Amino acid sequence: MSRLLVTGREKLDGEVYVQGAKNSALPLLAATILTKGENIIFNCPELSDVEASLLILRYLGCGVKRSGKTIIVKSDNVSRFDIPDDLMRKTRSSIVFLGAIIARTGKAKLSFPGGCEIGPRPIDLHLKALREMGAIIEEKHGYLECFAPKGLNGAKIVLSFPSVGATEDIIIAACLANGTTTITNAAREPEICDLAEYLNKCGAKIYGAGEGVVVIDGVTALEGTQHTIIPDRIAAATFMACAAVTGSHVTLDGIVSSHLASIIPIFEESGCKIKSGGGRLDIFAPKRLKSMRIVRTMPYPGFPTDAQAPLLAAACTAQGTSIFVENIFENRYRHIGELVRMGANIKTEGKVAVVEGADALYGAAVEATDLRGAAALAVAGLCAEGTTSIGGVQFLERGYEDFEVVLSSLGADIKKI
Ligand code: EPZ
């Protein structure tokens, strides 16, 4: 397995064009199953999770062509309704194919998505909603068999938690349903708006995406369209953390600053100066960060759970104590043990992590166990004395395009071996 070698204390300088959003690309590619005709998706990040989704689309019978960041999908001949276990296990988010396959074919058979490194990842909210829309879903040992022979029916759905994946699954399933579906307590993430914008261009009737209540009037058919995926706000937050821990000035290009509205104040709190506008953001970091005080992860527009790990890593050498409260996932502190091996002073108690700023971190051999945890270890490596060897690079490749190439272009001493 490859490893990343990061030698710290190098200042960064330069400009990064932020990749397309992984968490927009994945549901949007699933949604192409609903359409007839050609879809051309621009700014699609080159990630292993995206490759996994393309394999599923091809398996189902879709024509898929990729050239760089542009993907062409034609779903006129969807011929299968199942997803084999090995493909399901490649990415947790493949559950979002469930609604699309049922809506298109009237049935679906897929294994339970692998739990992943940050918790069991239940899908009860997805299944409850699809059943309320008339799907018959049998949960057998390890996999689901679903039937909706007369199609799905619009329903009034109330989510007990604003689940991103469940909101996306329901929106996709409701586009071709008989009648109107309303989702109360829907997730409001920008990726939901991106999905709805794509589907509405295909002829769907989705109202209120990005709000707490979303209404979808079912239509009879959707026509493929062209769409450009929004920038990845979590990748942007990660590169901001890299600049913050190295006392650097870095420019991000191709961002939507409103998507970072809950992230920018945390960096400003820790002493960074941020200028943004016209799709660009400049971050000027101080020699040493001040504490971030308290960071609570919340559903959008609150602080995103995916940015917790990279920013917690940046807090490890700040002056003072930073407190993190992880409210979304129950096991999303697995990077902390590895940061402590590098000299970080962190105590966790349930959802809470207390980070006492250390004067320095020291290079060590560390292992990543999930995507954002891997990013956290790289952030820590950038400011550590000496060299950090990071295992689990395959996790980074799930969500960051050419991570080490981008960082070395900014002057970091980082290489994949
Ligand atoms: C999406 O995951 C993202 N993944 C995650 O990003 C992100 O962390 C998460 O939303 C929250 O923003 C993609 O978009 C592909 P949820 P998802 O359903 O849809 C519980 C990354 O690093 N829940 O909003 O799985 C669940 O256990 C990844 O890019 C249920 O209980 O997130 C969790 O505690 C990681 N039952 C909470 O809700 C359900 O049926 C939030 O999950 C569904 C979810």
Short mmCIF file of C-alpha atoms and ligand atoms in Angstrom, two decimals:
data_model
loop_
_atom_site.label_atom_id
_atom_site.label_comp_id
_atom_site.label_asym_id
_atom_site.label_seq_id
_atom_site.Cartn_x
_atom_site.Cartn_y
_atom_site.Cartn_z
CA MET A 1 0.00 0.00 0.00
CA SER A 2 1.33 3.47 -0.77
CA ARG A 3 2.17 5.93 1.97
CA LEU A 4 2.51 9.72 2.08
CA LEU A 5 5.76 11.21 3.37
CA VAL A 6 5.32 14.77 4.66
CA THR A 7 8.23 16.84 5.94
CA GLY A 8 6.88 19.73 7.95
CA ARG A 9 7.62 23.36 8.59
CA GLU A 10 7.63 24.38 4.91
CA LYS A 11 5.69 27.56 4.18
CA LEU A 12 3.07 27.29 1.46
CA ASP A 13 2.48 29.85 -1.24
CA GLY A 14 0.36 29.97 -4.36
CA GLU A 15 -3.07 29.21 -5.74
CA VAL A 16 -5.30 26.10 -5.73
CA TYR A 17 -8.22 25.50 -8.09
CA VAL A 18 -10.71 23.67 -5.86
CA GLN A 19 -12.06 20.36 -7.27
CA GLY A 20 -15.71 19.59 -7.97
CA ALA A 21 -17.68 18.40 -4.94
CA LYS A 22 -17.49 14.64 -4.32
CA ASN A 23 -20.73 14.75 -2.32
CA SER A 24 -22.54 16.40 -5.21
CA ALA A 25 -21.10 14.18 -7.94
CA LEU A 26 -22.10 10.90 -6.25
CA PRO A 27 -25.87 11.47 -5.87
CA LEU A 28 -26.02 13.33 -9.18
CA LEU A 29 -24.47 10.40 -11.07
CA ALA A 30 -27.03 8.09 -9.44
CA ALA A 31 -29.82 10.43 -10.54
CA THR A 32 -28.80 10.11 -14.23
CA ILE A 33 -30.44 6.66 -14.09
CA LEU A 34 -33.82 8.42 -14.21
CA THR A 35 -33.14 10.13 -17.56
CA LYS A 36 -33.39 9.28 -21.23
CA GLY A 37 -30.94 10.90 -23.62
CA GLU A 38 -27.45 12.22 -22.95
CA ASN A 39 -26.11 13.77 -19.73
CA ILE A 40 -22.84 15.74 -19.84
CA ILE A 41 -21.53 16.39 -16.34
CA PHE A 42 -18.66 18.91 -16.07
CA ASN A 43 -16.20 19.52 -13.20
CA CYS A 44 -16.61 15.96 -11.92
CA PRO A 45 -13.69 15.19 -9.57
CA GLU A 46 -11.35 12.31 -10.46
CA LEU A 47 -11.79 10.21 -7.30
CA SER A 48 -12.03 6.52 -6.50
CA ASP A 49 -15.54 7.05 -5.07
CA VAL A 50 -16.61 8.55 -8.42
CA GLU A 51 -15.01 5.64 -10.30
CA ALA A 52 -17.04 3.26 -8.10
CA SER A 53 -20.25 5.07 -9.07
CA LEU A 54 -19.35 4.85 -12.77
CA LEU A 55 -18.80 1.08 -12.39
CA ILE A 56 -22.31 0.78 -10.90
CA LEU A 57 -23.82 2.84 -13.74
CA ARG A 58 -22.09 0.67 -16.36
CA TYR A 59 -23.22 -2.50 -14.56
CA LEU A 60 -26.84 -1.27 -14.64
CA GLY A 61 -26.60 -0.79 -18.42
CA CYS A 62 -25.82 2.91 -18.71
CA GLY A 63 -23.40 4.14 -21.37
CA VAL A 64 -20.61 5.95 -19.51
CA LYS A 65 -17.71 7.87 -21.07
CA ARG A 66 -15.17 9.94 -19.14
CA SER A 67 -12.60 12.41 -20.36
CA GLY A 68 -10.85 14.13 -17.50
CA LYS A 69 -13.41 16.00 -15.42
CA THR A 70 -16.23 15.57 -17.97
CA ILE A 71 -18.47 12.53 -17.77
CA ILE A 72 -21.10 11.55 -20.36
CA VAL A 73 -23.89 9.23 -19.16
CA LYS A 74 -26.69 7.78 -21.34
CA SER A 75 -29.28 5.79 -19.40
CA ASP A 76 -31.66 4.84 -22.21
CA ASN A 77 -30.93 1.14 -21.73
CA VAL A 78 -30.91 0.49 -18.00
CA SER A 79 -31.25 -3.29 -18.03
CA ARG A 80 -30.45 -4.35 -14.45
CA PHE A 81 -31.91 -3.49 -11.08
CA ASP A 82 -29.34 -5.01 -8.74
CA ILE A 83 -25.94 -3.88 -7.46
CA PRO A 84 -23.50 -6.71 -6.68
CA ASP A 85 -22.01 -6.80 -3.22
CA ASP A 86 -18.47 -6.01 -4.35
CA LEU A 87 -19.64 -2.83 -6.07
CA MET A 88 -21.84 -1.85 -3.10
CA ARG A 89 -18.90 -2.13 -0.76
CA LYS A 90 -16.70 0.22 -2.75
CA THR A 91 -18.45 3.30 -1.50
CA ARG A 92 -20.86 3.87 1.37
CA SER A 93 -22.86 6.40 -0.62
CA SER A 94 -24.05 3.76 -3.11
CA ILE A 95 -27.26 3.59 -1.02
CA VAL A 96 -28.36 6.68 -2.94
CA PHE A 97 -28.72 4.42 -6.01
CA LEU A 98 -31.63 2.69 -4.25
CA GLY A 99 -34.24 5.36 -4.93
CA ALA A 100 -33.00 5.87 -8.49
CA ILE A 101 -33.14 2.17 -9.42
CA ILE A 102 -36.61 1.64 -7.90
CA ALA A 103 -37.92 4.79 -9.62
CA ARG A 104 -36.53 3.69 -12.99
CA THR A 105 -37.13 -0.09 -12.96
CA GLY A 106 -39.81 -0.66 -10.30
CA LYS A 107 -37.52 -2.94 -8.29
CA ALA A 108 -34.07 -3.08 -6.70
CA LYS A 109 -31.80 -5.58 -5.06
CA LEU A 110 -28.70 -4.47 -3.25
CA SER A 111 -26.67 -5.40 -0.21
CA PHE A 112 -26.61 -3.22 2.84
CA PRO A 113 -23.94 -0.56 2.28
CA GLY A 114 -20.76 -1.33 4.17
CA GLY A 115 -20.65 0.40 7.50
CA CYS A 116 -17.70 2.65 7.28
CA GLU A 117 -14.89 3.88 9.40
CA ILE A 118 -16.87 6.66 11.04
CA GLY A 119 -19.78 4.66 12.36
CA PRO A 120 -22.44 2.05 11.49
CA ARG A 121 -24.12 4.36 8.93
CA PRO A 122 -27.73 3.12 9.29
CA ILE A 123 -30.18 3.54 6.40
CA ASP A 124 -33.44 3.38 8.36
CA LEU A 125 -34.52 6.87 7.24
CA HIS A 126 -34.04 5.91 3.58
CA LEU A 127 -36.09 2.69 3.97
CA LYS A 128 -38.87 4.30 6.03
CA ALA A 129 -39.39 7.02 3.43
CA LEU A 130 -39.35 4.66 0.44
CA ARG A 131 -41.90 2.42 2.21
CA GLU A 132 -44.10 5.49 2.79
CA MET A 133 -43.88 6.05 -0.98
CA GLY A 134 -45.23 2.55 -1.52
CA ALA A 135 -42.06 0.50 -1.99
CA ILE A 136 -42.17 -3.02 -0.58
CA ILE A 137 -38.74 -3.57 0.95
CA GLU A 138 -37.68 -6.92 2.39
CA GLU A 139 -34.56 -6.88 4.48
CA LYS A 140 -32.93 -10.26 4.09
CA HIS A 141 -29.66 -11.49 5.49
CA GLY A 142 -27.30 -8.75 4.33
CA TYR A 143 -29.28 -7.41 1.43
CA LEU A 144 -32.48 -5.61 0.46
CA GLU A 145 -35.10 -6.67 -2.07
CA CYS A 146 -37.41 -3.84 -3.12
CA PHE A 147 -40.53 -3.77 -5.31
CA ALA A 148 -42.71 -0.94 -6.58
CA PRO A 149 -44.35 -2.54 -9.63
CA LYS A 150 -46.83 0.28 -10.10
CA GLY A 151 -44.18 2.91 -9.43
CA LEU A 152 -43.79 4.99 -6.29
CA ASN A 153 -46.46 7.32 -4.91
CA GLY A 154 -45.98 10.81 -3.60
CA ALA A 155 -46.03 10.97 0.20
CA LYS A 156 -45.70 13.40 3.08
CA ILE A 157 -42.34 12.47 4.64
CA VAL A 158 -40.99 13.86 7.89
CA LEU A 159 -37.33 13.09 8.56
CA SER A 160 -36.46 12.63 12.24
CA PHE A 161 -32.96 13.85 11.33
CA PRO A 162 -32.00 16.04 8.33
CA SER A 163 -30.07 13.19 6.73
CA VAL A 164 -28.21 14.27 3.58
CA GLY A 165 -28.34 10.87 1.91
CA ALA A 166 -31.96 10.20 2.82
CA THR A 167 -33.01 13.64 1.50
CA GLU A 168 -31.18 12.94 -1.78
CA ASP A 169 -32.60 9.42 -2.09
CA ILE A 170 -36.17 10.69 -1.58
CA ILE A 171 -35.78 13.62 -3.99
CA ILE A 172 -34.47 11.24 -6.66
CA ALA A 173 -37.20 8.64 -6.02
CA ALA A 174 -39.96 11.29 -5.97
CA CYS A 175 -39.13 12.82 -9.38
CA LEU A 176 -40.97 10.07 -11.30
CA ALA A 177 -43.49 9.17 -8.56
CA ASN A 178 -47.29 9.40 -9.00
CA GLY A 179 -48.24 12.64 -7.27
CA THR A 180 -46.52 15.04 -4.92
CA THR A 181 -43.94 14.30 -2.23
CA THR A 182 -43.06 16.71 0.56
CA ILE A 183 -39.99 16.26 2.73
CA THR A 184 -40.15 18.02 6.10
CA ASN A 185 -36.89 18.50 8.03
CA ALA A 186 -34.93 17.96 4.81
CA ALA A 187 -31.15 18.38 4.76
CA ARG A 188 -30.15 21.81 3.38
CA GLU A 189 -26.58 21.14 2.19
CA PRO A 190 -25.43 22.90 -1.05
CA GLU A 191 -25.05 19.45 -2.64
CA ILE A 192 -28.84 19.00 -2.26
CA CYS A 193 -29.39 22.25 -4.19
CA ASP A 194 -26.94 21.11 -6.87
CA LEU A 195 -28.80 17.80 -7.28
CA ALA A 196 -32.18 19.57 -7.49
CA GLU A 197 -30.85 22.07 -10.04
CA TYR A 198 -29.59 19.23 -12.23
CA LEU A 199 -32.88 17.30 -11.96
CA ASN A 200 -35.01 20.40 -12.66
CA LYS A 201 -32.95 20.99 -15.82
CA CYS A 202 -33.91 17.41 -16.76
CA GLY A 203 -37.58 18.35 -16.39
CA ALA A 204 -38.22 17.50 -12.75
CA LYS A 205 -40.43 19.72 -10.58
CA ILE A 206 -38.53 20.21 -7.30
CA TYR A 207 -39.27 23.24 -5.14
CA GLY A 208 -37.53 24.46 -1.99
CA ALA A 209 -34.22 22.53 -2.20
CA GLY A 210 -31.88 24.04 0.38
CA GLU A 211 -34.82 24.82 2.67
CA GLY A 212 -36.22 22.66 5.48
CA VAL A 213 -39.26 21.65 3.38
CA VAL A 214 -38.81 20.33 -0.16
CA VAL A 215 -41.75 19.63 -2.51
CA ILE A 216 -41.45 17.36 -5.54
CA ASP A 217 -44.24 17.02 -8.11
CA GLY A 218 -43.77 13.71 -9.92
CA VAL A 219 -43.43 13.84 -13.72
CA THR A 220 -43.55 11.06 -16.31
CA ALA A 221 -40.09 11.35 -17.85
CA LEU A 222 -36.76 13.17 -17.50
CA GLU A 223 -34.46 14.20 -20.35
CA GLY A 224 -30.67 14.20 -19.96
CA THR A 225 -28.99 17.61 -19.68
CA GLN A 226 -25.65 19.35 -19.17
CA HIS A 227 -24.53 20.32 -15.67
CA THR A 228 -21.44 21.64 -13.91
CA ILE A 229 -20.84 20.34 -10.41
CA ILE A 230 -20.35 22.87 -7.58
CA PRO A 231 -16.92 23.23 -5.92
CA ASP A 232 -16.03 21.00 -2.99
CA ARG A 233 -16.40 23.06 0.18
CA ILE A 234 -14.71 20.38 2.30
CA ALA A 235 -11.67 20.27 0.01
CA ALA A 236 -11.59 24.07 0.30
CA ALA A 237 -11.71 23.86 4.12
CA THR A 238 -8.92 21.28 4.05
CA PHE A 239 -6.58 23.48 1.98
CA MET A 240 -7.40 26.41 4.28
CA ALA A 241 -6.30 24.24 7.21
CA CYS A 242 -3.02 23.46 5.38
CA ALA A 243 -2.37 27.19 4.97
CA ALA A 244 -3.39 27.91 8.57
CA VAL A 245 -0.94 25.44 10.16
CA THR A 246 2.03 26.64 8.07
CA GLY A 247 1.54 30.38 8.63
CA SER A 248 1.02 30.81 4.90
CA HIS A 249 -0.92 32.94 2.43
CA VAL A 250 -2.78 30.67 -0.02
CA THR A 251 -5.39 31.57 -2.65
CA LEU A 252 -8.30 29.23 -3.42
CA ASP A 253 -9.95 29.63 -6.82
CA GLY A 254 -13.34 28.37 -8.00
CA ILE A 255 -15.05 28.42 -4.60
CA VAL A 256 -18.52 29.57 -3.48
CA SER A 257 -17.81 31.57 -0.32
CA SER A 258 -21.40 31.27 0.97
CA HIS A 259 -20.82 27.49 1.24
CA LEU A 260 -17.96 28.29 3.66
CA ALA A 261 -19.99 30.68 5.83
CA SER A 262 -19.71 28.48 8.94
CA ILE A 263 -16.03 27.63 8.33
CA ILE A 264 -14.49 31.06 7.67
CA PRO A 265 -15.29 32.45 11.16
CA ILE A 266 -13.43 29.56 12.82
CA PHE A 267 -10.25 30.41 10.90
CA GLU A 268 -10.74 34.12 11.70
CA GLU A 269 -11.19 33.23 15.38
CA SER A 270 -7.81 31.49 15.26
CA GLY A 271 -6.10 34.61 13.88
CA CYS A 272 -6.28 34.10 10.10
CA LYS A 273 -7.25 36.94 7.79
CA ILE A 274 -9.68 35.90 5.08
CA LYS A 275 -10.59 37.85 1.95
CA SER A 276 -13.15 36.36 -0.43
CA GLY A 277 -15.15 37.37 -3.47
CA GLY A 278 -15.64 36.55 -7.14
CA GLY A 279 -15.15 32.83 -6.59
CA ARG A 280 -11.75 33.31 -4.94
CA LEU A 281 -10.61 33.25 -1.31
CA ASP A 282 -7.30 34.43 0.16
CA ILE A 283 -6.26 33.12 3.58
CA PHE A 284 -3.40 34.82 5.44
CA ALA A 285 -2.36 32.80 8.49
CA PRO A 286 -0.40 34.09 11.50
CA LYS A 287 2.89 32.53 12.56
CA ARG A 288 1.00 30.60 15.24
CA LEU A 289 -2.77 30.11 15.41
CA LYS A 290 -4.82 31.10 18.41
CA SER A 291 -7.32 28.58 19.79
CA MET A 292 -10.55 27.97 17.84
CA ARG A 293 -12.47 28.13 21.17
CA ILE A 294 -15.44 25.82 20.49
CA VAL A 295 -16.40 24.10 17.20
CA ARG A 296 -19.73 22.23 17.08
CA THR A 297 -20.54 20.10 14.00
CA MET A 298 -24.15 20.58 12.84
CA PRO A 299 -26.30 19.98 9.76
CA TYR A 300 -25.89 22.73 7.13
CA PRO A 301 -25.73 25.69 7.44
CA GLY A 302 -23.91 24.77 10.66
CA PHE A 303 -20.23 23.74 10.76
CA PRO A 304 -19.82 20.59 8.60
CA THR A 305 -18.77 17.33 10.26
CA ASP A 306 -16.47 16.60 7.28
CA ALA A 307 -14.32 19.62 8.16
CA GLN A 308 -13.95 18.59 11.83
CA ALA A 309 -10.88 16.37 11.39
CA PRO A 310 -8.74 18.76 9.27
CA LEU A 311 -9.55 21.72 11.54
CA LEU A 312 -8.98 19.73 14.72
CA ALA A 313 -5.53 18.87 13.36
CA ALA A 314 -4.86 22.57 12.78
CA ALA A 315 -5.86 23.29 16.41
CA CYS A 316 -3.18 20.92 17.76
CA THR A 317 -0.42 23.57 17.64
CA ALA A 318 -2.61 26.62 18.30
CA GLN A 319 -2.02 28.80 21.36
CA GLY A 320 -4.63 27.73 23.95
CA THR A 321 -7.42 25.20 24.19
CA SER A 322 -9.91 24.35 21.43
CA ILE A 323 -13.03 22.30 22.08
CA PHE A 324 -14.70 20.22 19.35
CA VAL A 325 -18.18 18.69 19.64
CA GLU A 326 -18.97 16.05 16.99
CA ASN A 327 -22.77 15.94 16.86
CA ILE A 328 -23.29 14.08 13.58
CA PHE A 329 -21.33 10.80 13.67
CA GLU A 330 -20.61 8.68 16.71
CA ASN A 331 -17.13 7.53 15.79
CA ARG A 332 -15.43 10.37 14.03
CA TYR A 333 -12.42 10.92 16.31
CA ARG A 334 -10.27 8.03 15.11
CA HIS A 335 -7.60 10.44 13.84
CA ILE A 336 -7.03 11.68 17.40
CA GLY A 337 -5.03 8.64 18.53
CA GLU A 338 -2.67 9.17 15.61
CA LEU A 339 -2.36 12.92 16.28
CA VAL A 340 -1.42 12.11 19.91
CA ARG A 341 1.39 9.91 18.56
CA MET A 342 2.70 13.09 16.89
CA GLY A 343 2.72 14.94 20.20
CA ALA A 344 -0.78 16.43 20.22
CA ASN A 345 -2.45 16.88 23.60
CA ILE A 346 -6.10 15.85 23.11
CA LYS A 347 -8.63 14.35 25.49
CA THR A 348 -11.95 12.94 24.25
CA GLU A 349 -15.11 12.20 26.20
CA GLY A 350 -17.98 10.97 23.98
CA LYS A 351 -18.82 13.72 21.47
CA VAL A 352 -16.32 16.16 22.97
CA ALA A 353 -12.62 16.50 22.13
CA VAL A 354 -10.51 18.96 24.13
CA VAL A 355 -7.39 20.03 22.22
CA GLU A 356 -4.67 21.71 24.33
CA GLY A 357 -2.41 23.55 21.88
CA ALA A 358 1.10 22.02 21.91
CA ASP A 359 4.25 24.03 21.12
CA ALA A 360 5.12 21.55 18.39
CA LEU A 361 4.15 18.25 16.76
CA TYR A 362 6.76 15.70 15.72
CA GLY A 363 6.87 13.52 12.63
CA ALA A 364 5.82 9.90 13.24
CA ALA A 365 4.52 6.83 11.41
CA VAL A 366 0.72 7.11 11.51
CA GLU A 367 -2.22 5.27 9.97
CA ALA A 368 -5.37 6.84 8.51
CA THR A 369 -8.64 4.93 8.86
CA ASP A 370 -11.05 7.23 7.02
CA LEU A 371 -11.08 9.96 4.39
CA ARG A 372 -11.13 13.11 6.50
CA GLY A 373 -8.93 11.55 9.17
CA ALA A 374 -6.29 11.00 6.47
CA ALA A 375 -6.53 14.69 5.56
CA ALA A 376 -6.13 15.58 9.25
CA LEU A 377 -2.87 13.60 9.48
CA ALA A 378 -1.52 15.39 6.39
CA VAL A 379 -2.42 18.78 7.91
CA ALA A 380 -0.58 17.80 11.11
CA GLY A 381 2.39 16.53 9.09
CA LEU A 382 2.73 19.91 7.36
CA CYS A 383 3.47 21.66 10.66
CA ALA A 384 5.32 18.83 12.47
CA GLU A 385 9.09 18.85 13.06
CA GLY A 386 10.62 16.17 10.85
CA THR A 387 8.93 13.67 8.59
CA THR A 388 5.53 12.01 9.03
CA SER A 389 4.79 8.76 7.20
CA ILE A 390 1.04 8.36 6.63
CA GLY A 391 -0.52 4.97 5.79
CA GLY A 392 -4.03 4.62 4.36
CA VAL A 393 -3.50 6.88 1.34
CA GLN A 394 -6.35 5.03 -0.39
CA PHE A 395 -8.71 6.87 1.95
CA LEU A 396 -7.42 10.25 0.71
CA GLU A 397 -7.93 9.20 -2.91
CA ARG A 398 -11.63 8.67 -2.20
CA GLY A 399 -12.22 12.37 -1.67
CA TYR A 400 -9.24 14.47 -2.73
CA GLU A 401 -8.04 14.82 -6.31
CA ASP A 402 -4.21 14.59 -6.51
CA PHE A 403 -3.87 15.70 -2.90
CA GLU A 404 -0.08 15.49 -2.68
CA VAL A 405 0.35 17.03 -6.15
CA VAL A 406 -1.74 20.04 -5.16
CA LEU A 407 0.14 20.49 -1.88
CA SER A 408 3.58 20.13 -3.45
CA SER A 409 2.55 22.71 -6.06
CA LEU A 410 2.10 25.06 -3.09
CA GLY A 411 5.60 24.30 -1.82
CA ALA A 412 4.91 21.50 0.66
CA ASP A 413 7.51 18.75 0.99
CA ILE A 414 5.12 15.85 0.40
CA LYS A 415 5.39 12.74 -1.75
CA LYS A 416 3.60 9.47 -2.26
CA ILE A 417 5.80 6.34 -2.01
C1 EPZ B 1 -23.27 12.51 3.68
O1 EPZ B 1 -23.27 11.23 4.27
C2 EPZ B 1 -21.86 12.72 3.17
N1 EPZ B 1 -21.55 11.72 2.16
C3 EPZ B 1 -20.88 12.62 4.34
O2 EPZ B 1 -19.57 12.89 3.82
C4 EPZ B 1 -21.23 13.70 5.36
O3 EPZ B 1 -20.39 13.56 6.48
C5 EPZ B 1 -22.70 13.52 5.79
O4 EPZ B 1 -23.56 13.54 4.63
C6 EPZ B 1 -23.15 14.61 6.75
O5 EPZ B 1 -22.99 15.87 6.14
C7 EPZ B 1 -22.02 11.88 0.90
O6 EPZ B 1 -22.71 12.85 0.60
C8 EPZ B 1 -21.64 10.84 -0.11
P1 EPZ B 1 -26.33 11.58 6.80
P2 EPZ B 1 -24.68 10.55 4.74
O7 EPZ B 1 -27.33 10.64 6.24
O8 EPZ B 1 -25.71 10.87 3.73
C9 EPZ B 1 -27.52 9.14 10.65
C10 EPZ B 1 -17.29 12.54 3.54
O9 EPZ B 1 -16.32 12.49 4.31
N2 EPZ B 1 -28.46 8.43 9.76
O10 EPZ B 1 -26.61 13.05 6.82
O11 EPZ B 1 -24.42 9.15 5.08
C11 EPZ B 1 -26.08 8.78 10.35
O12 EPZ B 1 -25.71 7.59 11.02
C12 EPZ B 1 -18.57 11.85 3.91
O13 EPZ B 1 -17.30 13.15 2.43
C13 EPZ B 1 -29.39 7.56 10.32
O14 EPZ B 1 -29.44 7.38 11.54
O15 EPZ B 1 -24.93 11.38 6.07
C14 EPZ B 1 -25.32 9.97 10.86
O16 EPZ B 1 -25.13 9.83 12.25
C15 EPZ B 1 -18.50 11.18 5.27
N3 EPZ B 1 -30.24 6.90 9.51
C16 EPZ B 1 -26.28 11.13 10.59
O17 EPZ B 1 -27.58 10.55 10.40
C17 EPZ B 1 -30.23 7.07 8.14
O18 EPZ B 1 -31.06 6.44 7.44
C18 EPZ B 1 -25.91 11.93 9.35
O19 EPZ B 1 -25.94 11.07 8.28
C19 EPZ B 1 -29.28 7.96 7.59
C20 EPZ B 1 -28.42 8.63 8.41
#
